[in-house]
Short mmCIF file of C-alpha atoms in Angstrom, two decimals:
data_model
loop_
_atom_site.label_atom_id
_atom_site.label_comp_id
_atom_site.label_asym_id
_atom_site.label_seq_id
_atom_site.Cartn_x
_atom_site.Cartn_y
_atom_site.Cartn_z
CA GLY A 613 100.94 91.71 119.99
CA CYS A 614 99.57 90.42 116.68
CA SER A 615 100.54 91.11 113.09
CA PHE A 616 98.15 91.11 110.16
CA SER A 617 98.08 92.43 106.62
CA TRP A 618 95.63 93.87 104.11
CA ALA A 619 95.69 95.61 100.74
CA ILE A 620 94.97 99.33 100.68
CA GLU A 621 91.96 99.75 98.42
CA GLY A 622 92.27 101.71 95.20
CA THR A 623 95.93 101.01 94.41
CA ARG A 624 97.55 99.57 91.24
CA SER A 625 94.68 97.57 89.83
CA ARG A 626 93.54 100.03 87.15
CA THR A 627 96.55 102.11 86.12
CA GLY A 628 99.72 100.25 87.13
CA LYS A 629 100.73 102.95 89.63
CA LEU A 630 99.62 103.73 93.15
CA VAL A 631 96.62 106.04 93.30
CA THR A 632 94.90 107.88 96.12
CA PRO A 633 94.00 105.17 98.65
CA ARG A 634 90.63 104.60 100.21
CA LEU A 635 90.74 104.85 103.97
CA GLY A 636 88.21 102.22 105.11
CA LEU A 637 90.31 99.44 106.66
CA LEU A 638 93.15 101.77 107.62
CA LYS A 639 90.72 104.01 109.51
CA TYR A 640 89.35 101.00 111.41
CA VAL A 641 92.85 100.00 112.51
CA VAL A 642 93.79 103.56 113.51
CA ASP A 643 90.57 104.02 115.49
CA ALA A 644 91.07 100.71 117.29
CA SER A 645 94.68 101.52 118.16
CA ARG A 646 94.14 105.06 119.49
CA PRO A 647 93.76 103.96 123.14
CA LEU A 648 97.20 102.33 122.87
CA GLY A 649 98.98 105.53 121.81
CA ASP A 650 100.41 106.86 118.54
CA GLU A 651 103.55 104.70 118.68
CA ALA A 652 101.88 101.40 119.62
CA ILE A 653 101.27 100.29 116.03
CA ASN A 654 103.79 100.18 113.20
CA TYR A 655 102.48 100.14 109.64
CA ILE A 656 104.87 98.30 107.34
CA PRO A 657 104.57 99.27 103.64
CA VAL A 658 104.65 96.24 101.32
CA SER A 659 105.14 96.33 97.56
CA VAL A 660 103.98 93.42 95.40
CA SER A 661 104.80 93.85 91.72
CA TYR A 662 104.89 91.73 88.59
CA ASP A 663 106.87 91.51 85.37
CA GLN A 664 103.66 91.00 83.37
CA ILE A 665 100.02 90.50 84.34
CA PRO A 666 97.70 88.01 82.57
CA ASP A 667 94.57 90.20 82.59
CA VAL A 668 96.22 93.55 81.83
CA ILE A 669 94.72 93.59 78.31
CA ASP A 670 91.21 93.33 79.77
CA ILE A 671 92.05 96.05 82.30
CA ALA A 672 93.26 98.34 79.50
CA ALA A 673 90.12 97.66 77.47
CA GLN A 674 87.95 98.67 80.42
CA GLU A 675 89.98 101.87 80.83
CA ALA A 676 89.22 102.58 77.17
CA GLY A 677 85.49 102.24 77.84
CA ALA A 678 84.78 98.52 77.35
CA THR A 679 82.39 96.70 79.67
CA LYS A 680 83.93 94.23 82.11
CA LYS A 681 83.34 90.64 81.03
CA PRO A 682 81.40 88.50 83.54
CA GLU A 683 83.53 85.99 85.44
CA SER A 684 82.11 82.53 84.67
CA LEU A 685 83.42 78.98 84.71
CA LYS A 686 84.33 79.34 81.03
CA TRP A 687 86.21 82.54 81.84
CA PHE A 688 88.06 80.81 84.68
CA VAL A 689 89.14 77.87 82.49
CA GLY A 690 90.39 80.27 79.82
CA TYR A 691 92.26 82.30 82.43
CA VAL A 692 94.03 79.21 83.81
CA ARG A 693 94.99 78.06 80.32
CA GLY A 694 96.44 81.48 79.59
CA LEU A 695 98.79 81.09 82.55
CA LYS A 696 100.76 78.45 80.63
CA ARG A 697 102.57 81.33 78.92
CA HIS A 698 105.55 82.90 80.65
CA PHE A 699 104.71 86.12 82.52
CA GLY A 700 107.97 86.56 84.44
CA ASN A 701 108.35 86.92 88.18
CA ILE A 702 106.54 88.36 91.20
CA TYR A 703 108.51 90.65 93.52
CA VAL A 704 107.81 91.46 97.16
CA ARG A 705 109.56 94.33 98.98
CA PHE A 706 109.13 95.75 102.48
CA GLY A 707 109.51 99.47 103.24
CA GLU A 708 110.44 101.36 106.39
CA PRO A 709 107.73 101.11 109.07
CA VAL A 710 105.73 104.23 109.89
CA ALA A 711 103.78 105.10 113.05
CA LEU A 712 100.87 107.50 113.33
CA HIS A 713 103.05 110.29 114.73
CA ASP A 714 105.40 110.06 111.71
CA THR A 715 102.84 111.35 109.22
CA PRO A 716 103.91 114.27 107.04
CA ASP A 717 102.17 117.40 105.86
CA ALA A 718 100.43 115.76 102.91
CA PRO A 719 98.94 117.73 99.99
CA ASP A 720 95.34 118.88 100.29
CA LEU A 721 93.29 116.25 98.45
CA THR A 722 89.94 117.34 99.87
CA THR A 723 87.22 117.62 97.24
CA SER A 724 84.31 118.25 99.60
CA GLN A 725 83.30 121.71 100.71
CA LYS A 726 82.98 120.35 104.25
CA LEU A 727 86.10 120.50 106.36
CA PRO A 728 87.17 116.98 107.39
CA SER A 729 87.74 116.22 111.04
CA PRO A 730 91.30 116.29 112.43
CA ALA A 731 91.11 112.51 112.92
CA ILE A 732 90.30 111.94 109.23
CA ILE A 733 93.09 114.30 108.17
CA GLU A 734 95.49 112.30 110.35
CA VAL A 735 94.46 109.03 108.67
CA GLU A 736 94.81 110.63 105.22
CA LYS A 737 98.34 111.73 106.03
CA LEU A 738 99.21 108.26 107.29
CA ALA A 739 97.83 106.65 104.12
CA PHE A 740 99.78 109.13 101.99
CA GLU A 741 103.03 108.33 103.84
CA VAL A 742 102.46 104.56 103.65
CA CYS A 743 101.89 104.78 99.88
CA TYR A 744 104.95 106.99 99.44
CA ARG A 745 107.06 104.38 101.21
CA ILE A 746 105.52 101.57 99.14
CA ASN A 747 106.63 103.42 96.02
CA GLU A 748 110.10 103.88 97.47
CA VAL A 749 110.66 100.12 97.54
CA THR A 750 108.75 99.12 94.39
CA PRO A 751 111.37 97.65 92.03
CA ALA A 752 111.83 98.72 88.45
CA THR A 753 111.38 95.75 86.14
CA GLU A 754 112.99 95.34 82.73
CA THR A 755 109.50 95.55 81.19
CA SER A 756 108.70 98.89 82.81
CA LEU A 757 112.01 100.48 81.78
CA ILE A 758 111.80 99.24 78.17
CA LEU A 759 108.32 100.72 77.81
CA MET A 760 109.37 103.95 79.53
CA SER A 761 112.06 104.30 76.85
CA LEU A 762 109.56 103.74 74.03
CA LEU A 763 107.04 106.17 75.55
CA CYS A 764 109.77 108.83 75.69
CA ARG A 765 110.97 108.21 72.12
CA THR A 766 107.90 106.73 70.34
CA THR A 767 110.21 104.65 68.14
CA ALA A 768 113.77 103.47 68.68
CA THR A 769 116.26 100.83 67.66
CA PRO A 770 116.75 97.88 70.03
CA GLU A 771 120.26 99.20 70.71
CA ARG A 772 118.83 102.61 71.64
CA VAL A 773 116.35 100.95 74.01
CA ARG A 774 119.18 99.03 75.71
CA THR A 775 121.13 102.27 76.11
CA ASP A 776 118.07 104.01 77.57
CA VAL A 777 117.44 101.19 80.03
CA ALA A 778 121.08 101.37 81.15
CA SER A 779 120.74 105.16 81.62
CA LEU A 780 117.50 104.81 83.59
CA GLU A 781 119.06 102.11 85.75
CA HIS A 782 122.15 104.25 86.36
CA TYR A 783 119.91 107.13 87.38
CA MET A 784 117.98 105.00 89.87
CA ARG A 785 121.04 103.37 91.39
CA ARG A 786 122.79 106.74 91.85
CA ARG A 787 119.76 108.69 92.99
CA GLN A 788 117.99 106.05 95.04
CA SER A 789 118.82 102.49 96.02
CA SER A 790 119.72 99.15 94.48
CA ALA A 791 116.81 97.72 96.46
CA MET A 792 114.57 99.15 93.76
CA PHE A 793 115.70 96.50 91.34
CA THR A 794 114.46 92.97 90.90
CA GLU A 795 118.04 91.69 91.37
CA PRO A 796 119.92 94.33 93.44
CA SER A 797 123.40 93.09 92.50
CA CYS A 798 122.65 92.28 88.86
CA PRO A 799 122.32 95.02 86.20
CA VAL A 800 118.81 95.24 84.76
CA VAL A 801 120.19 95.73 81.26
CA ASN A 802 121.50 92.14 81.34
CA ASP A 803 117.92 90.87 81.00
CA VAL A 804 116.62 93.43 78.50
CA ASP A 805 116.71 91.09 75.51
CA ALA A 806 114.61 88.43 77.27
CA ALA A 807 112.08 91.02 78.46
CA PHE A 808 111.96 92.59 75.01
CA ASP A 809 111.29 89.20 73.40
CA ALA A 810 108.45 88.64 75.89
CA LEU A 811 106.90 92.00 74.94
CA LEU A 812 107.08 91.02 71.28
CA ASP A 813 105.57 87.62 72.06
CA HIS A 814 102.66 89.17 73.95
CA GLY A 815 101.98 91.66 71.15
CA ILE A 816 102.76 94.82 73.12
CA VAL A 817 105.82 95.89 71.11
CA GLN A 818 106.34 95.55 67.37
CA ARG A 819 109.33 95.77 65.02
CA ASP A 820 109.22 97.52 61.69
CA PRO A 821 109.50 95.29 58.56
CA GLU A 822 113.24 95.89 58.34
CA GLY A 823 113.68 95.10 62.04
CA ASP A 824 115.68 98.26 62.65
CA HIS A 825 113.19 100.08 64.90
CA CYS A 826 110.60 99.04 67.45
CA SER A 827 107.53 100.77 68.84
CA ILE A 828 104.44 100.19 70.97
CA LEU A 829 101.46 98.79 69.09
CA PRO A 830 98.80 101.53 69.03
CA GLU A 831 96.09 99.15 70.25
CA ARG A 832 98.34 98.16 73.18
CA TYR A 833 99.18 101.69 74.27
CA LEU A 834 97.23 101.46 77.55
CA VAL A 835 98.89 98.11 78.29
CA ALA A 836 102.30 99.70 77.79
CA LEU A 837 101.25 102.65 79.93
CA TYR A 838 100.18 100.26 82.70
CA TYR A 839 103.60 98.63 82.83
CA SER A 840 105.58 101.86 82.57
CA ASN A 841 103.45 103.30 85.38
CA MET A 842 104.84 100.59 87.65
CA ALA A 843 108.12 102.54 87.57
CA VAL A 844 107.01 106.08 86.69
CA HIS A 845 107.16 107.31 90.31
CA HIS A 846 110.94 106.80 90.27
CA PHE A 847 111.24 109.43 87.51
CA VAL A 848 108.76 112.10 88.61
CA ILE A 849 111.44 114.25 90.27
CA ALA A 850 113.59 113.98 87.14
CA ALA A 851 110.61 114.97 84.98
CA PHE A 852 109.83 117.97 87.19
CA ALA A 853 113.50 118.99 87.12
CA GLU A 854 113.50 118.89 83.32
CA LEU A 855 110.44 121.16 83.17
CA GLY A 856 111.98 123.40 85.82
CA LEU A 857 115.12 123.79 83.72
CA LEU A 858 112.99 124.43 80.65
CA ASN A 859 111.25 127.20 82.60
CA VAL A 860 114.66 128.71 83.26
CA THR A 861 115.32 128.85 79.51
CA HIS A 862 112.29 131.14 79.17
CA ALA A 863 113.00 133.24 82.28
CA ASP A 864 115.10 136.32 82.85
CA SER A 865 118.77 135.45 83.18
CA ASP A 866 118.95 136.67 86.78
CA SER A 867 115.91 134.75 88.06
CA GLY A 868 116.84 131.16 87.21
CA GLU A 869 116.53 129.75 90.72
CA GLU A 870 113.18 131.47 91.30
CA ALA A 871 111.83 130.22 87.97
CA PHE A 872 112.98 126.67 88.74
CA ARG A 873 111.43 126.60 92.22
CA ALA A 874 108.14 128.12 91.05
CA GLU A 875 107.78 125.51 88.33
CA VAL A 876 108.41 122.43 90.47
CA ILE A 877 106.05 123.68 93.22
CA ARG A 878 103.34 124.32 90.60
CA LEU A 879 103.83 120.83 89.16
CA ARG A 880 103.59 119.29 92.63
CA ASP A 881 100.15 120.83 93.04
CA LEU A 882 99.04 119.92 89.52
CA PHE A 883 99.90 116.22 89.91
CA LYS A 884 98.98 115.75 93.57
CA PHE A 885 96.20 113.31 92.64
CA GLU A 886 98.62 111.17 90.62
CA PHE A 887 101.83 110.85 92.64
CA PHE A 888 102.93 110.58 96.24
CA PHE A 889 105.53 113.20 97.10
CA SER A 890 107.98 113.43 99.97
CA ARG A 891 107.33 115.69 102.92
CA LYS A 892 107.33 119.38 102.14
CA ASP A 893 110.58 119.95 104.00
CA GLN A 894 112.24 117.29 101.82
CA PHE A 895 110.63 118.01 98.47
CA LEU A 896 112.73 120.99 97.36
CA ALA A 897 115.85 119.39 98.83
CA GLN A 898 115.36 116.52 96.38
CA PHE A 899 115.87 118.95 93.51
CA ILE A 900 119.16 120.16 94.93
CA ASP A 901 120.33 116.55 94.78
CA GLU A 902 118.82 116.22 91.31
CA LEU A 903 120.79 119.17 89.95
CA VAL A 904 123.98 117.81 91.50
CA PHE A 905 123.31 114.51 89.71
CA LEU A 906 122.78 116.41 86.45
CA SER A 907 126.26 117.93 86.95
CA GLU A 908 124.93 121.38 87.68
CA PRO A 909 126.69 123.07 90.65
CA THR A 910 123.85 124.15 92.92
CA GLU A 911 125.69 127.18 94.26
CA ALA A 912 125.84 128.59 90.73
CA PHE A 913 122.30 127.74 89.71
CA GLY A 914 120.87 131.12 90.71
CA ARG A 915 123.08 132.69 88.04
CA GLN A 916 122.17 130.11 85.42
CA ASP A 917 121.29 131.68 82.08
CA ARG A 918 118.98 130.36 79.39
CA ALA A 919 121.64 128.86 77.17
CA ALA A 920 123.29 126.98 80.03
CA ALA A 921 119.97 125.50 81.20
CA GLU A 922 119.17 124.35 77.67
CA ALA A 923 122.63 122.84 77.27
CA LEU A 924 122.16 120.97 80.54
CA LEU A 925 118.95 119.45 79.19
CA ARG A 926 120.38 118.54 75.81
CA ARG A 927 123.35 116.66 77.20
CA GLN A 928 121.20 114.20 79.17
CA PRO A 929 121.16 110.69 77.66
CA ILE A 930 117.36 110.49 77.95
CA LEU A 931 114.69 113.03 78.95
CA VAL A 932 111.75 111.46 80.76
CA ALA A 933 109.26 114.31 81.24
CA ASP A 934 107.26 113.68 78.07
CA GLY A 935 107.00 109.92 78.51
CA ALA A 936 106.23 110.18 82.23
CA LEU A 937 103.76 113.08 82.29
CA SER A 938 102.07 113.43 78.87
CA PRO A 939 99.38 110.76 79.47
CA PHE A 940 98.19 112.62 82.57
CA VAL A 941 98.33 116.04 80.96
CA ASN A 942 96.42 114.81 77.89
CA ALA A 943 93.62 113.44 80.09
CA TYR A 944 93.47 116.57 82.24
CA GLN A 945 93.24 118.73 79.12
CA VAL A 946 90.14 116.85 78.00
CA VAL A 947 88.49 117.34 81.41
CA ALA A 948 89.38 121.03 81.47
CA ARG A 949 88.05 121.69 77.96
CA CYS A 950 84.84 119.74 78.54
CA LEU A 951 84.31 121.65 81.76
CA LEU A 952 84.85 124.97 80.02
CA ASP A 953 82.70 124.13 76.98
CA LYS A 954 79.83 122.27 78.64
CA GLY A 955 79.76 124.09 81.96
CA SER A 956 78.00 123.04 85.14
CA ASP A 957 74.99 121.62 83.27
CA ALA A 958 77.12 118.59 82.38
CA LEU A 959 78.17 117.89 85.97
CA HIS A 960 74.98 116.48 87.45
CA ASP A 961 76.44 112.96 87.28
CA LYS A 962 80.16 112.27 87.62
CA GLY A 963 80.05 108.99 85.67
CA THR A 964 78.20 110.57 82.77
CA PHE A 965 80.65 113.46 82.67
CA ILE A 966 83.68 111.12 82.63
CA ALA A 967 82.09 109.04 79.84
CA GLY A 968 81.50 112.27 77.89
CA CYS A 969 85.13 113.24 78.41
CA GLN A 970 86.29 109.88 77.09
CA ALA A 971 84.10 110.25 74.00
CA GLU A 972 85.47 113.77 73.50
CA SER A 973 89.04 112.51 73.81
CA ARG A 974 88.48 110.28 70.80
CA LYS A 975 87.30 113.27 68.75
CA LEU A 976 90.24 115.41 69.85
CA GLY A 977 92.79 112.64 69.37
CA ALA A 978 94.03 113.44 72.87
CA GLY A 979 96.95 111.26 73.76
CA TYR A 980 98.02 108.24 71.78
CA PRO A 981 96.32 106.34 70.18
CA GLY A 982 93.39 108.71 70.56
CA PHE A 983 91.61 108.23 73.86
CA ALA A 984 92.30 108.97 77.50
CA PRO A 985 92.09 106.28 80.21
CA LYS A 986 89.08 106.49 82.50
CA ALA A 987 91.20 106.53 85.68
CA LEU A 988 93.21 109.55 84.50
CA LEU A 989 90.07 111.42 83.48
CA THR A 990 88.64 110.72 86.92
CA ASN A 991 91.70 112.20 88.62
CA GLY A 992 91.43 115.25 86.38
CA TYR A 993 87.84 115.59 87.54
CA LEU A 994 88.93 115.32 91.20
CA LEU A 995 91.59 117.97 90.66
CA ALA A 996 89.01 120.31 89.12
CA GLU A 997 86.73 119.63 92.09
CA ASN A 998 89.60 120.28 94.49
CA ARG A 999 90.14 123.67 92.83
CA GLY A 1000 86.47 124.61 93.11
CA LEU A 1001 85.82 124.48 89.36
CA LEU A 1002 82.69 122.33 89.45
CA SER A 1003 80.35 124.74 91.22
CA ASP A 1004 78.93 127.97 89.87
CA GLY A 1005 80.43 131.22 91.07
CA PRO A 1006 81.13 134.76 89.96
CA ASP A 1007 84.59 133.96 88.57
CA VAL A 1008 84.33 130.22 87.88
CA LEU A 1009 84.51 130.64 84.08
CA GLU A 1010 87.73 132.59 84.45
CA LYS A 1011 89.17 129.92 86.74
CA ARG A 1012 88.20 127.17 84.29
CA GLN A 1013 89.93 129.07 81.50
CA ASP A 1014 93.02 129.44 83.70
CA PHE A 1015 92.94 125.65 84.22
CA VAL A 1016 92.84 125.09 80.45
CA ASP A 1017 95.67 127.57 79.93
CA GLU A 1018 97.84 125.98 82.61
CA LEU A 1019 97.48 122.53 81.08
CA ASP A 1020 98.10 123.85 77.56
CA PHE A 1021 101.29 125.46 78.86
CA VAL A 1022 102.53 122.20 80.39
CA ALA A 1023 101.64 120.34 77.17
CA GLN A 1024 103.68 122.89 75.22
CA GLN A 1025 106.62 122.35 77.58
CA LEU A 1026 106.40 118.59 77.08
CA GLN A 1027 106.36 119.13 73.32
CA GLU A 1028 109.62 121.08 73.66
CA ILE A 1029 111.14 118.23 75.66
CA ARG A 1030 109.96 115.78 72.98
CA GLU A 1031 111.63 117.85 70.26
CA MET A 1032 114.90 117.81 72.21
CA MET A 1033 114.81 114.01 72.04
CA THR A 1034 114.74 113.91 68.24
#
């Protein structure tokens, strides 16, 4: 008859978005509640989000490879003084409760060769569903939408950013719920100027000398990525739909629906360590709704030809696939190439391999401004492990090459989307 709360370990602290949760405390609660029955306990997803975070610059530096500064009395005094600046608001939202019997068929995130027990699988599915529902009620802040616009366009006028924010807000209100917003009845775009001024004040966004265009400061790229990641989950389906339509433009004219479905299912598997997706029976249905929103009659989509699919993409006010997915693809490419070039000899220690990948990303200029975040490289490593690419085998080199080719293909698709935005 009691209620209590805890934070799922391994969530937003490093990247700004929810990541694969650790199961420790959740497993303890599930194990303790089993004698009471599957419906005895309700797990209520809670989202706590922020306009801006005081220590996000330090977090970004650590993701770039810096050593965490020790927390001393001097550090604490400096931290408290820094709070005199305005960082916006804190938002708390509650999602729909979920019981143990409500868990979906979650993606296979197993990286061990040992088969987990059914009880562990059940807890994993519950954690996946809880995190999915947390994302569903996490509001989009003005800060996250402004930076999403700049990540999609690289540079834009303030007027263009306002238009983009209005388009992103319209998309979310039509496709999802007004509960996603910090003020459900008040348009986000009304507060864009204040949020934009705060980003300028905190040195995350810069204006050009003439003041006509604005962009993300290169040295604050990971900070911007952190904030945009607080809303990126709201646009993953849109990003997948854009790449699915792009796949149609390269497919035979009579196989548009098949090409679209194949692409979004492939992307779901590729990004399963980054995002929480709806249940399998709902996932494809989301894309039917997405195409309706994009003004594409679903009953005619199977006969869609290349030109029509391209026209559908080009008439969208903003395309989000590049801004939403490129950071992850860039990091995964580094992991895949290091794995192919260095082979299993470099895999004796996970931490050493990730550090080597980060050093390699600087040489390759992968991403912008030239290095990949540690957390994204780690997820690329886990994906490779999940696909059996870390152990020696008769065809492992071929599989590693296929991994490289798949990521290069997605990167090429994102480049095409980027070019459509210019």
